[in-house]
CSV table of C-alpha atoms in Angstrom, one decimal:
chain,number,residue,atom,x,y,z
A,161,UNK,CA,-1.5,26.6,-21.7
A,162,UNK,CA,-2.3,24.2,-18.9
A,163,UNK,CA,-5.0,21.6,-18.4
A,164,UNK,CA,-6.5,21.2,-14.9
A,165,UNK,CA,-8.2,18.2,-13.6
A,166,UNK,CA,-10.1,18.1,-10.3
A,167,UNK,CA,-10.7,15.1,-8.1
A,168,UNK,CA,-11.7,14.2,-4.6
A,169,UNK,CA,-15.3,15.2,-4.7
A,170,UNK,CA,-18.1,13.0,-3.4
A,171,UNK,CA,-20.6,12.5,-0.6
A,172,UNK,CA,-19.6,13.7,2.8
A,173,UNK,CA,-21.7,14.0,6.0
A,174,UNK,CA,-22.1,17.3,7.8
A,175,UNK,CA,-19.1,17.8,10.1
A,176,UNK,CA,-16.9,15.6,8.0
A,177,UNK,CA,-13.8,16.3,5.9
A,178,UNK,CA,-12.9,16.2,2.3
A,179,UNK,CA,-9.7,17.0,0.3
A,180,UNK,CA,-10.1,18.2,-3.2
A,181,UNK,CA,-7.1,17.9,-5.6
A,182,UNK,CA,-6.2,19.7,-8.8
A,183,UNK,CA,-3.7,18.2,-11.1
A,184,UNK,CA,-2.0,20.4,-13.7
A,185,UNK,CA,-0.6,19.2,-17.0
A,186,UNK,CA,2.6,21.3,-16.5
A,187,UNK,CA,4.4,23.3,-13.9
A,188,UNK,CA,2.3,25.6,-11.8
A,189,UNK,CA,5.3,27.3,-10.1
A,190,UNK,CA,5.0,30.3,-12.4
A,191,UNK,CA,1.2,30.7,-12.4
A,192,UNK,CA,0.5,33.9,-10.6
A,193,UNK,CA,-2.9,32.9,-9.2
A,194,UNK,CA,-4.4,29.5,-8.5
A,195,UNK,CA,-7.8,29.2,-7.0
A,196,UNK,CA,-10.8,27.1,-6.1
A,197,UNK,CA,-14.3,28.3,-7.0
A,198,UNK,CA,-17.7,26.9,-6.2
A,199,UNK,CA,-21.0,26.9,-8.0
A,200,UNK,CA,-24.4,25.8,-6.9
A,201,UNK,CA,-27.8,25.6,-8.7
A,202,UNK,CA,-28.9,28.7,-6.8
A,203,UNK,CA,-25.9,31.0,-7.3
A,204,UNK,CA,-23.1,32.1,-9.6
A,205,UNK,CA,-19.7,30.7,-9.4
A,206,UNK,CA,-17.7,32.3,-6.6
A,207,UNK,CA,-14.2,32.3,-5.4
A,208,UNK,CA,-13.5,30.0,-2.4
A,209,UNK,CA,-9.8,30.3,-1.9
A,210,UNK,CA,-6.7,31.4,-3.7
A,211,UNK,CA,-2.9,31.0,-3.6
A,212,UNK,CA,-0.2,33.0,-5.4
A,213,UNK,CA,2.9,31.8,-7.1
A,214,UNK,CA,4.8,33.0,-4.0
A,215,UNK,CA,2.7,30.8,-1.7
A,216,UNK,CA,0.4,33.5,-0.2
A,217,UNK,CA,-2.9,31.7,0.6
A,218,UNK,CA,-6.2,33.0,1.6
A,219,UNK,CA,-9.8,31.8,1.9
A,220,UNK,CA,-13.1,33.8,2.0
A,221,UNK,CA,-14.0,35.1,5.4
A,222,UNK,CA,-17.0,32.8,5.8
A,223,UNK,CA,-14.8,29.8,5.3
A,224,UNK,CA,-11.8,30.7,7.5
A,225,UNK,CA,-11.1,28.1,10.1
A,226,UNK,CA,-12.6,25.3,8.0
A,227,UNK,CA,-11.1,25.4,4.5
A,228,UNK,CA,-7.4,25.6,3.6
A,229,UNK,CA,-5.8,26.0,0.1
A,230,UNK,CA,-2.3,24.7,-0.5
A,231,UNK,CA,-0.1,23.6,-3.4
A,232,UNK,CA,2.8,21.3,-4.1
A,233,UNK,CA,4.8,22.8,-7.0
A,234,UNK,CA,7.0,19.7,-7.7
A,235,UNK,CA,3.9,17.6,-8.0
A,236,UNK,CA,1.9,20.2,-10.0
A,237,UNK,CA,-0.9,19.9,-7.5
A,238,UNK,CA,-3.2,22.3,-5.8
A,239,UNK,CA,-5.4,21.2,-2.9
A,240,UNK,CA,-8.5,22.4,-1.0
A,241,UNK,CA,-8.8,20.9,2.4
A,242,UNK,CA,-12.5,21.0,3.6
A,243,UNK,CA,-13.1,20.5,7.3
A,244,UNK,CA,-16.2,20.6,9.4
A,245,UNK,CA,-18.3,20.6,6.2
A,246,UNK,CA,-21.7,22.2,6.3
A,247,UNK,CA,-24.7,21.6,4.0
A,248,UNK,CA,-24.2,25.0,2.4
A,249,UNK,CA,-20.7,23.9,1.2
A,250,UNK,CA,-22.2,21.6,-1.3
A,251,UNK,CA,-21.7,22.3,-5.0
A,252,UNK,CA,-19.4,21.9,-7.9
A,253,UNK,CA,-15.8,22.9,-7.2
A,254,UNK,CA,-13.6,24.2,-9.9
A,255,UNK,CA,-9.9,24.7,-10.0
A,256,UNK,CA,-8.5,27.6,-12.0
A,257,UNK,CA,-5.3,29.4,-12.8
A,258,UNK,CA,-4.5,32.9,-14.0
A,259,UNK,CA,-1.6,35.1,-15.0
A,260,UNK,CA,-3.2,38.5,-14.4
A,261,UNK,CA,-2.7,39.0,-10.7
A,262,UNK,CA,-6.4,38.7,-10.0
A,263,UNK,CA,-8.8,36.1,-8.8
A,264,UNK,CA,-11.8,37.6,-10.6
A,265,UNK,CA,-13.5,34.8,-12.5
A,266,UNK,CA,-13.2,36.5,-15.9
A,267,UNK,CA,-9.4,37.1,-15.3
A,268,UNK,CA,-8.6,33.4,-14.8
A,269,UNK,CA,-7.0,31.7,-17.9
A,270,UNK,CA,-7.3,28.0,-17.1
A,271,UNK,CA,-10.3,26.0,-15.8
A,272,UNK,CA,-10.9,22.5,-14.8
A,273,UNK,CA,-14.2,20.7,-15.5
A,274,UNK,CA,-15.2,20.6,-11.8
A,275,UNK,CA,-15.8,18.0,-9.1
A,276,UNK,CA,-19.1,17.6,-7.3
A,277,UNK,CA,-19.3,17.8,-3.5
A,278,UNK,CA,-22.5,16.6,-1.9
A,279,UNK,CA,-23.2,17.1,1.8
A,280,UNK,CA,-25.9,14.9,3.3
A,281,UNK,CA,-26.6,12.9,6.4
């Protein structure tokens, strides 16, 4: 098993930038799928971005050009770079990992407790 701890959340103004970090308790090199998920009071938790053990990264279409997922295997870290933040980007962001070749929420095996992102002027 692996424990995941998110950090980097906080208050950011519209148009600003924020980098979220996910620290894993052990090597993430062999974890098939690492992802970031977001949940707001008005919606279910949804996938934001994912990256495979091979380094293939992708973000949801509505976030392309603004959000980027990356990882640093030697540091056991996964990142979500959030640029040009919009009010609708606010929410609790969760880091997750899975070994099932899927980013579906129910297929993820490890979850962090989340970090809150607030977008306000």
